[in-house]
Amino acid sequence: PSFPTRRSSDLIALADAVGVAWSPELARQCADLLLGEDFLESRAGWLGAWHYEVERYDLPGMSNLARAVAYHEGYAEDFAASRLPALVVHGADDEAIEVEIARAMAASIPGAEYVELPACGHCPPLEHPAAFTAALVRFLERNALIGKREAVGV
């Protein structure tokens, strides 16, 4: 199996820029790529706090990480060979990884479940924690990986 390709060069160029010139403007560009519009509009102070937090990261290392992810061979084969229960949760508005890629990934994993969250970008647990948690708990229950909600207090 193979997945549709993302313009890896665009992501690497952005990661390279992050490594040399992190700024509020670049933080906004990254946030627009990674997060849904609803999330950003509803949390006015989040972007500034995130910009400050990211300043403390190993930013030059980001371009190496981006290259490792973008050019890793074998994801499709690894997924197809998996025999573990799998859940792919993807944001419908994700601009970093297109919906078609997530759907193809889920389809390549035997028995995988796919959940697409509307009005959500690249970070479902951050943007829609309740919907993400509900999908995860249902998946874990269906696969007998946890007890029913009543038993675990969820």
Short mmCIF file of C-alpha atoms in Angstrom, two decimals:
data_model
loop_
_atom_site.label_atom_id
_atom_site.label_comp_id
_atom_site.label_asym_id
_atom_site.label_seq_id
_atom_site.Cartn_x
_atom_site.Cartn_y
_atom_site.Cartn_z
CA PRO A 1 0.00 0.00 0.00
CA SER A 2 1.02 3.59 -0.44
CA PHE A 3 -0.36 6.86 0.85
CA PRO A 4 -1.00 10.06 -1.05
CA THR A 5 1.99 12.31 -0.60
CA ARG A 6 2.14 15.61 1.24
CA ARG A 7 4.34 18.34 -0.12
CA SER A 8 7.21 17.42 2.19
CA SER A 9 9.36 20.26 0.88
CA ASP A 10 6.84 22.82 2.23
CA LEU A 11 6.93 21.31 5.71
CA ILE A 12 10.72 21.07 5.70
CA ALA A 13 11.04 24.69 4.58
CA LEU A 14 8.79 25.73 7.47
CA ALA A 15 10.82 23.63 9.94
CA ASP A 16 14.04 25.18 8.61
CA ALA A 17 12.59 28.66 9.15
CA VAL A 18 11.57 27.73 12.70
CA GLY A 19 15.16 26.66 13.38
CA VAL A 20 16.67 29.99 12.44
CA ALA A 21 14.05 32.69 12.91
CA TRP A 22 11.32 31.81 15.43
CA SER A 23 9.02 34.81 15.78
CA PRO A 24 5.41 35.61 16.62
CA GLU A 25 4.65 35.74 12.88
CA LEU A 26 6.16 32.30 12.29
CA ALA A 27 4.34 30.98 15.36
CA ARG A 28 1.08 32.11 13.77
CA GLN A 29 2.00 30.45 10.46
CA CYS A 30 2.75 27.17 12.25
CA ALA A 31 -0.41 27.42 14.35
CA ASP A 32 -2.48 28.00 11.21
CA LEU A 33 -1.00 24.82 9.75
CA LEU A 34 -1.40 22.69 12.88
CA LEU A 35 -4.54 23.93 14.59
CA GLY A 36 -8.11 24.50 13.55
CA GLU A 37 -9.45 28.02 13.19
CA ASP A 38 -12.07 27.45 15.91
CA PHE A 39 -9.38 26.55 18.45
CA LEU A 40 -7.26 29.61 17.70
CA GLU A 41 -10.22 32.00 17.70
CA SER A 42 -11.59 30.70 21.01
CA ARG A 43 -8.28 30.94 22.90
CA ALA A 44 -6.92 34.44 22.46
CA GLY A 45 -3.88 34.06 24.73
CA TRP A 46 -2.87 30.58 23.64
CA LEU A 47 -0.73 31.60 20.65
CA GLY A 48 1.45 34.02 22.64
CA ALA A 49 2.02 31.47 25.40
CA TRP A 50 2.85 28.79 22.83
CA HIS A 51 5.30 31.11 21.06
CA TYR A 52 7.10 31.71 24.37
CA GLU A 53 7.14 27.98 25.22
CA VAL A 54 8.47 26.92 21.81
CA GLU A 55 11.32 29.46 22.09
CA ARG A 56 12.83 27.14 24.70
CA TYR A 57 12.89 24.10 22.37
CA ASP A 58 15.85 22.85 20.33
CA LEU A 59 14.63 24.76 17.32
CA PRO A 60 17.58 23.98 14.99
CA GLY A 61 16.79 20.29 15.59
CA MET A 62 13.30 20.78 14.16
CA SER A 63 14.51 20.65 10.56
CA ASN A 64 16.22 17.30 11.22
CA LEU A 65 13.03 15.97 12.80
CA ALA A 66 10.96 17.20 9.86
CA ARG A 67 13.28 15.45 7.42
CA ALA A 68 13.17 12.21 9.40
CA VAL A 69 9.38 12.20 9.38
CA ALA A 70 8.94 13.40 5.80
CA TYR A 71 11.36 10.96 4.24
CA HIS A 72 10.86 7.86 6.39
CA GLU A 73 10.24 4.90 4.12
CA GLY A 74 8.11 1.98 5.10
CA TYR A 75 5.22 3.48 7.05
CA ALA A 76 2.70 1.82 4.77
CA GLU A 77 4.35 -1.58 5.08
CA ASP A 78 4.68 -1.23 8.86
CA PHE A 79 1.00 -0.37 9.19
CA ALA A 80 -0.16 -3.17 6.89
CA ALA A 81 1.82 -5.73 8.91
CA SER A 82 0.33 -4.63 12.23
CA ARG A 83 -1.87 -7.09 14.07
CA LEU A 84 -2.71 -4.76 16.95
CA PRO A 85 -5.97 -2.87 17.33
CA ALA A 86 -5.51 0.59 15.84
CA LEU A 87 -7.43 3.83 16.06
CA VAL A 88 -6.69 6.74 13.73
CA VAL A 89 -8.21 10.00 14.95
CA HIS A 90 -7.83 12.85 12.49
CA GLY A 91 -8.97 16.44 12.29
CA ALA A 92 -11.11 17.27 9.25
CA ASP A 93 -9.33 20.62 8.92
CA ASP A 94 -5.78 19.28 9.34
CA GLU A 95 -3.50 21.10 6.92
CA ALA A 96 -0.29 19.32 7.96
CA ILE A 97 -1.55 15.86 7.01
CA GLU A 98 -4.41 15.79 4.55
CA VAL A 99 -7.54 13.84 5.39
CA GLU A 100 -6.92 11.53 2.40
CA ILE A 101 -3.58 10.46 3.90
CA ALA A 102 -5.17 9.67 7.26
CA ARG A 103 -7.97 7.71 5.60
CA ALA A 104 -5.48 5.76 3.48
CA MET A 105 -3.38 5.04 6.59
CA ALA A 106 -6.39 3.70 8.46
CA ALA A 107 -7.47 1.64 5.45
CA SER A 108 -4.01 0.06 5.25
CA ILE A 109 -4.13 -1.25 8.83
CA PRO A 110 -6.11 -4.48 9.16
CA GLY A 111 -9.23 -3.80 11.24
CA ALA A 112 -8.30 -0.21 12.07
CA GLU A 113 -10.97 2.24 13.12
CA TYR A 114 -11.03 5.77 11.71
CA VAL A 115 -12.58 8.77 13.44
CA GLU A 116 -12.61 12.18 11.80
CA LEU A 117 -13.32 15.14 14.04
CA PRO A 118 -15.04 18.11 12.36
CA ALA A 119 -13.69 21.64 12.86
CA CYS A 120 -10.41 20.20 14.07
CA GLY A 121 -6.84 20.62 12.83
CA HIS A 122 -3.71 18.54 13.42
CA CYS A 123 -4.00 18.24 17.21
CA PRO A 124 -7.31 16.55 18.15
CA PRO A 125 -6.40 15.90 21.83
CA LEU A 126 -5.62 19.60 22.27
CA GLU A 127 -8.38 21.08 20.13
CA HIS A 128 -11.26 18.76 21.05
CA PRO A 129 -10.23 16.84 24.17
CA ALA A 130 -13.73 15.57 25.04
CA ALA A 131 -14.44 14.22 21.54
CA PHE A 132 -10.96 12.71 21.30
CA THR A 133 -11.25 11.06 24.72
CA ALA A 134 -14.73 9.71 23.93
CA ALA A 135 -13.46 8.16 20.68
CA LEU A 136 -10.47 6.67 22.46
CA VAL A 137 -12.52 5.24 25.35
CA ARG A 138 -15.05 3.68 22.92
CA PHE A 139 -12.18 2.14 20.96
CA LEU A 140 -10.53 0.77 24.10
CA GLU A 141 -13.85 -0.67 25.33
CA ARG A 142 -14.69 -2.28 21.98
CA ASN A 143 -11.30 -3.93 21.91
CA ALA A 144 -11.52 -5.05 25.56
CA LEU A 145 -8.43 -3.01 26.39
CA ILE A 146 -10.23 -1.37 29.33
CA GLY A 147 -13.35 -2.18 31.28
CA LYS A 148 -16.65 -0.47 30.67
CA ARG A 149 -16.81 3.20 31.69
CA GLU A 150 -18.72 2.42 34.84
CA ALA A 151 -15.93 0.12 35.97
CA VAL A 152 -13.13 2.62 35.36
CA GLY A 153 -14.92 5.81 36.35
CA VAL A 154 -14.84 7.54 32.94
#
